[in-house]
Amino acid sequence: MAFCGEIWPECGIAKFLTLLDGPWATLIVRELLEGPARFTELKEALNGISAHTLTNRLRKFETSGLVTRTAYPEIPPRVVYELTPTGQGLRPVLESMNAWALSVPPTPDAEVEVVPR
């Protein structure tokens, strides 16, 4: 595989990192790969994420075409977030990241924060 040295948007890696920036972005996608979810369900699944951060990431994903937001005219209002086909395309990327990380031998001095599922 050849990597380019260009900056966004010509370089795919730079584009990927721009779209999925921040510590929570990939974990939000991971949760949505399980299927559509409401805001509260995502917040509960991502222990420690603030409502502000979750809202900002979901809005960015919606603008980028990774997530759809469906608001149902009910009382109380119900909003559901779901990955678009483009967002679903991240599944093999996350699966590869997971496989790679699990193959790396642990080191005694490495401090790895485990984010609960």
mmCIF file with all atom_site columns, C-alpha atoms in Angstrom, residues 2-91:
data_model
loop_
_atom_site.group_PDB
_atom_site.id
_atom_site.type_symbol
_atom_site.label_atom_id
_atom_site.label_alt_id
_atom_site.label_comp_id
_atom_site.label_asym_id
_atom_site.label_entity_id
_atom_site.label_seq_id
_atom_site.pdbx_PDB_ins_code
_atom_site.Cartn_x
_atom_site.Cartn_y
_atom_site.Cartn_z
_atom_site.occupancy
_atom_site.B_iso_or_equiv
_atom_site.pdbx_formal_charge
_atom_site.auth_seq_id
_atom_site.auth_comp_id
_atom_site.auth_asym_id
_atom_site.auth_atom_id
_atom_site.pdbx_PDB_model_num
ATOM 1  C CA . ALA A 1 2  ? 1.298   3.427  -0.852 1.00 0.00 ? 2  ALA A CA 1
ATOM 2  C CA . PHE A 1 3  ? 0.631   6.330  1.465  1.00 0.00 ? 3  PHE A CA 1
ATOM 3  C CA . CYS A 1 4  ? 0.567   9.841  0.170  1.00 0.00 ? 4  CYS A CA 1
ATOM 4  C CA . GLY A 1 5  ? 2.328   12.750 1.755  1.00 0.00 ? 5  GLY A CA 1
ATOM 5  C CA . GLU A 1 6  ? -0.431  15.187 0.924  1.00 0.00 ? 6  GLU A CA 1
ATOM 6  C CA . ILE A 1 7  ? -2.607  16.967 3.430  1.00 0.00 ? 7  ILE A CA 1
ATOM 7  C CA . TRP A 1 8  ? -6.399  16.749 3.621  1.00 0.00 ? 8  TRP A CA 1
ATOM 8  C CA . PRO A 1 9  ? -8.393  15.967 1.485  1.00 0.00 ? 9  PRO A CA 1
ATOM 9  C CA . GLU A 1 10 ? -5.938  14.327 -0.911 1.00 0.00 ? 10 GLU A CA 1
ATOM 10 C CA . CYS A 1 11 ? -4.537  11.904 1.667  1.00 0.00 ? 11 CYS A CA 1
ATOM 11 C CA . GLY A 1 12 ? -6.959  9.212  2.815  1.00 0.00 ? 12 GLY A CA 1
ATOM 12 C CA . ILE A 1 13 ? -5.296  8.804  6.209  1.00 0.00 ? 13 ILE A CA 1
ATOM 13 C CA . ALA A 1 14 ? -5.496  12.524 6.917  1.00 0.00 ? 14 ALA A CA 1
ATOM 14 C CA . LYS A 1 15 ? -9.143  12.528 5.832  1.00 0.00 ? 15 LYS A CA 1
ATOM 15 C CA . PHE A 1 16 ? -9.900  9.541  8.068  1.00 0.00 ? 16 PHE A CA 1
ATOM 16 C CA . LEU A 1 17 ? -8.260  11.214 11.060 1.00 0.00 ? 17 LEU A CA 1
ATOM 17 C CA . THR A 1 18 ? -10.125 14.450 10.374 1.00 0.00 ? 18 THR A CA 1
ATOM 18 C CA . LEU A 1 19 ? -13.488 12.686 10.198 1.00 0.00 ? 19 LEU A CA 1
ATOM 19 C CA . LEU A 1 20 ? -12.831 10.509 13.247 1.00 0.00 ? 20 LEU A CA 1
ATOM 20 C CA . ASP A 1 21 ? -10.949 12.953 15.439 1.00 0.00 ? 21 ASP A CA 1
ATOM 21 C CA . GLY A 1 22 ? -11.054 12.908 19.196 1.00 0.00 ? 22 GLY A CA 1
ATOM 22 C CA . PRO A 1 23 ? -10.942 10.068 21.668 1.00 0.00 ? 23 PRO A CA 1
ATOM 23 C CA . TRP A 1 24 ? -14.625 9.174  21.446 1.00 0.00 ? 24 TRP A CA 1
ATOM 24 C CA . ALA A 1 25 ? -15.277 9.208  17.706 1.00 0.00 ? 25 ALA A CA 1
ATOM 25 C CA . THR A 1 26 ? -14.244 5.632  16.950 1.00 0.00 ? 26 THR A CA 1
ATOM 26 C CA . LEU A 1 27 ? -16.046 4.316  20.018 1.00 0.00 ? 27 LEU A CA 1
ATOM 27 C CA . ILE A 1 28 ? -19.276 6.018  18.958 1.00 0.00 ? 28 ILE A CA 1
ATOM 28 C CA . VAL A 1 29 ? -18.975 4.343  15.559 1.00 0.00 ? 29 VAL A CA 1
ATOM 29 C CA . ARG A 1 30 ? -18.286 1.024  17.304 1.00 0.00 ? 30 ARG A CA 1
ATOM 30 C CA . GLU A 1 31 ? -21.551 1.343  19.213 1.00 0.00 ? 31 GLU A CA 1
ATOM 31 C CA . LEU A 1 32 ? -23.533 2.324  16.121 1.00 0.00 ? 32 LEU A CA 1
ATOM 32 C CA . LEU A 1 33 ? -22.169 -0.694 14.241 1.00 0.00 ? 33 LEU A CA 1
ATOM 33 C CA . GLU A 1 34 ? -24.423 -2.713 16.546 1.00 0.00 ? 34 GLU A CA 1
ATOM 34 C CA . GLY A 1 35 ? -27.446 -0.929 15.065 1.00 0.00 ? 35 GLY A CA 1
ATOM 35 C CA . PRO A 1 36 ? -29.508 2.240  15.483 1.00 0.00 ? 36 PRO A CA 1
ATOM 36 C CA . ALA A 1 37 ? -29.383 3.833  18.925 1.00 0.00 ? 37 ALA A CA 1
ATOM 37 C CA . ARG A 1 38 ? -30.899 6.684  20.835 1.00 0.00 ? 38 ARG A CA 1
ATOM 38 C CA . PHE A 1 39 ? -28.748 9.380  22.411 1.00 0.00 ? 39 PHE A CA 1
ATOM 39 C CA . THR A 1 40 ? -29.263 8.015  25.937 1.00 0.00 ? 40 THR A CA 1
ATOM 40 C CA . GLU A 1 41 ? -28.317 4.500  24.852 1.00 0.00 ? 41 GLU A CA 1
ATOM 41 C CA . LEU A 1 42 ? -25.082 5.775  23.346 1.00 0.00 ? 42 LEU A CA 1
ATOM 42 C CA . LYS A 1 43 ? -24.282 7.871  26.420 1.00 0.00 ? 43 LYS A CA 1
ATOM 43 C CA . GLU A 1 44 ? -24.827 4.883  28.717 1.00 0.00 ? 44 GLU A CA 1
ATOM 44 C CA . ALA A 1 45 ? -22.718 2.583  26.516 1.00 0.00 ? 45 ALA A CA 1
ATOM 45 C CA . LEU A 1 46 ? -19.815 5.054  26.498 1.00 0.00 ? 46 LEU A CA 1
ATOM 46 C CA . ASN A 1 47 ? -18.988 5.369  30.163 1.00 0.00 ? 47 ASN A CA 1
ATOM 47 C CA . GLY A 1 48 ? -17.464 8.790  30.835 1.00 0.00 ? 48 GLY A CA 1
ATOM 48 C CA . ILE A 1 49 ? -18.490 10.635 27.679 1.00 0.00 ? 49 ILE A CA 1
ATOM 49 C CA . SER A 1 50 ? -20.149 13.982 28.286 1.00 0.00 ? 50 SER A CA 1
ATOM 50 C CA . ALA A 1 51 ? -23.451 14.895 26.653 1.00 0.00 ? 51 ALA A CA 1
ATOM 51 C CA . HIS A 1 52 ? -21.697 17.863 25.041 1.00 0.00 ? 52 HIS A CA 1
ATOM 52 C CA . THR A 1 53 ? -19.005 15.699 23.423 1.00 0.00 ? 53 THR A CA 1
ATOM 53 C CA . LEU A 1 54 ? -21.502 13.087 22.242 1.00 0.00 ? 54 LEU A CA 1
ATOM 54 C CA . THR A 1 55 ? -23.731 15.767 20.733 1.00 0.00 ? 55 THR A CA 1
ATOM 55 C CA . ASN A 1 56 ? -20.800 17.420 18.936 1.00 0.00 ? 56 ASN A CA 1
ATOM 56 C CA . ARG A 1 57 ? -19.484 14.135 17.518 1.00 0.00 ? 57 ARG A CA 1
ATOM 57 C CA . LEU A 1 58 ? -22.928 13.031 16.330 1.00 0.00 ? 58 LEU A CA 1
ATOM 58 C CA . ARG A 1 59 ? -23.510 16.396 14.633 1.00 0.00 ? 59 ARG A CA 1
ATOM 59 C CA . LYS A 1 60 ? -20.122 16.178 12.920 1.00 0.00 ? 60 LYS A CA 1
ATOM 60 C CA . PHE A 1 61 ? -20.865 12.620 11.770 1.00 0.00 ? 61 PHE A CA 1
ATOM 61 C CA . GLU A 1 62 ? -24.239 13.733 10.442 1.00 0.00 ? 62 GLU A CA 1
ATOM 62 C CA . THR A 1 63 ? -22.650 16.626 8.516  1.00 0.00 ? 63 THR A CA 1
ATOM 63 C CA . SER A 1 64 ? -19.975 14.271 7.146  1.00 0.00 ? 64 SER A CA 1
ATOM 64 C CA . GLY A 1 65 ? -22.544 11.744 5.965  1.00 0.00 ? 65 GLY A CA 1
ATOM 65 C CA . LEU A 1 66 ? -21.518 8.991  8.376  1.00 0.00 ? 66 LEU A CA 1
ATOM 66 C CA . VAL A 1 67 ? -24.675 9.081  10.516 1.00 0.00 ? 67 VAL A CA 1
ATOM 67 C CA . THR A 1 68 ? -28.331 9.813  9.983  1.00 0.00 ? 68 THR A CA 1
ATOM 68 C CA . ARG A 1 69 ? -30.481 11.413 12.661 1.00 0.00 ? 69 ARG A CA 1
ATOM 69 C CA . THR A 1 70 ? -34.171 10.557 12.594 1.00 0.00 ? 70 THR A CA 1
ATOM 70 C CA . ALA A 1 71 ? -36.496 12.559 14.842 1.00 0.00 ? 71 ALA A CA 1
ATOM 71 C CA . TYR A 1 72 ? -39.904 11.007 15.419 1.00 0.00 ? 72 TYR A CA 1
ATOM 72 C CA . PRO A 1 73 ? -42.795 13.392 16.119 1.00 0.00 ? 73 PRO A CA 1
ATOM 73 C CA . GLU A 1 74 ? -43.829 11.765 19.374 1.00 0.00 ? 74 GLU A CA 1
ATOM 74 C CA . ILE A 1 75 ? -44.287 12.913 22.916 1.00 0.00 ? 75 ILE A CA 1
ATOM 75 C CA . PRO A 1 76 ? -41.767 12.668 24.405 1.00 0.00 ? 76 PRO A CA 1
ATOM 76 C CA . PRO A 1 77 ? -39.649 13.228 21.280 1.00 0.00 ? 77 PRO A CA 1
ATOM 77 C CA . ARG A 1 78 ? -37.586 10.267 20.091 1.00 0.00 ? 78 ARG A CA 1
ATOM 78 C CA . VAL A 1 79 ? -34.371 10.657 18.103 1.00 0.00 ? 79 VAL A CA 1
ATOM 79 C CA . VAL A 1 80 ? -32.488 7.719  16.624 1.00 0.00 ? 80 VAL A CA 1
ATOM 80 C CA . TYR A 1 81 ? -28.966 7.729  15.221 1.00 0.00 ? 81 TYR A CA 1
ATOM 81 C CA . GLU A 1 82 ? -27.841 5.222  12.613 1.00 0.00 ? 82 GLU A CA 1
ATOM 82 C CA . LEU A 1 83 ? -24.769 4.712  10.468 1.00 0.00 ? 83 LEU A CA 1
ATOM 83 C CA . THR A 1 84 ? -25.188 5.412  6.766  1.00 0.00 ? 84 THR A CA 1
ATOM 84 C CA . PRO A 1 85 ? -23.724 2.947  4.239  1.00 0.00 ? 85 PRO A CA 1
ATOM 85 C CA . THR A 1 86 ? -20.581 5.115  4.289  1.00 0.00 ? 86 THR A CA 1
ATOM 86 C CA . GLY A 1 87 ? -20.464 4.828  8.082  1.00 0.00 ? 87 GLY A CA 1
ATOM 87 C CA . GLN A 1 88 ? -21.035 1.069  7.852  1.00 0.00 ? 88 GLN A CA 1
ATOM 88 C CA . GLY A 1 89 ? -17.952 0.973  5.631  1.00 0.00 ? 89 GLY A CA 1
ATOM 89 C CA . LEU A 1 90 ? -15.918 1.597  8.782  1.00 0.00 ? 90 LEU A CA 1
ATOM 90 C CA . ARG A 1 91 ? -16.698 -1.935 10.048 1.00 0.00 ? 91 ARG A CA 1
#
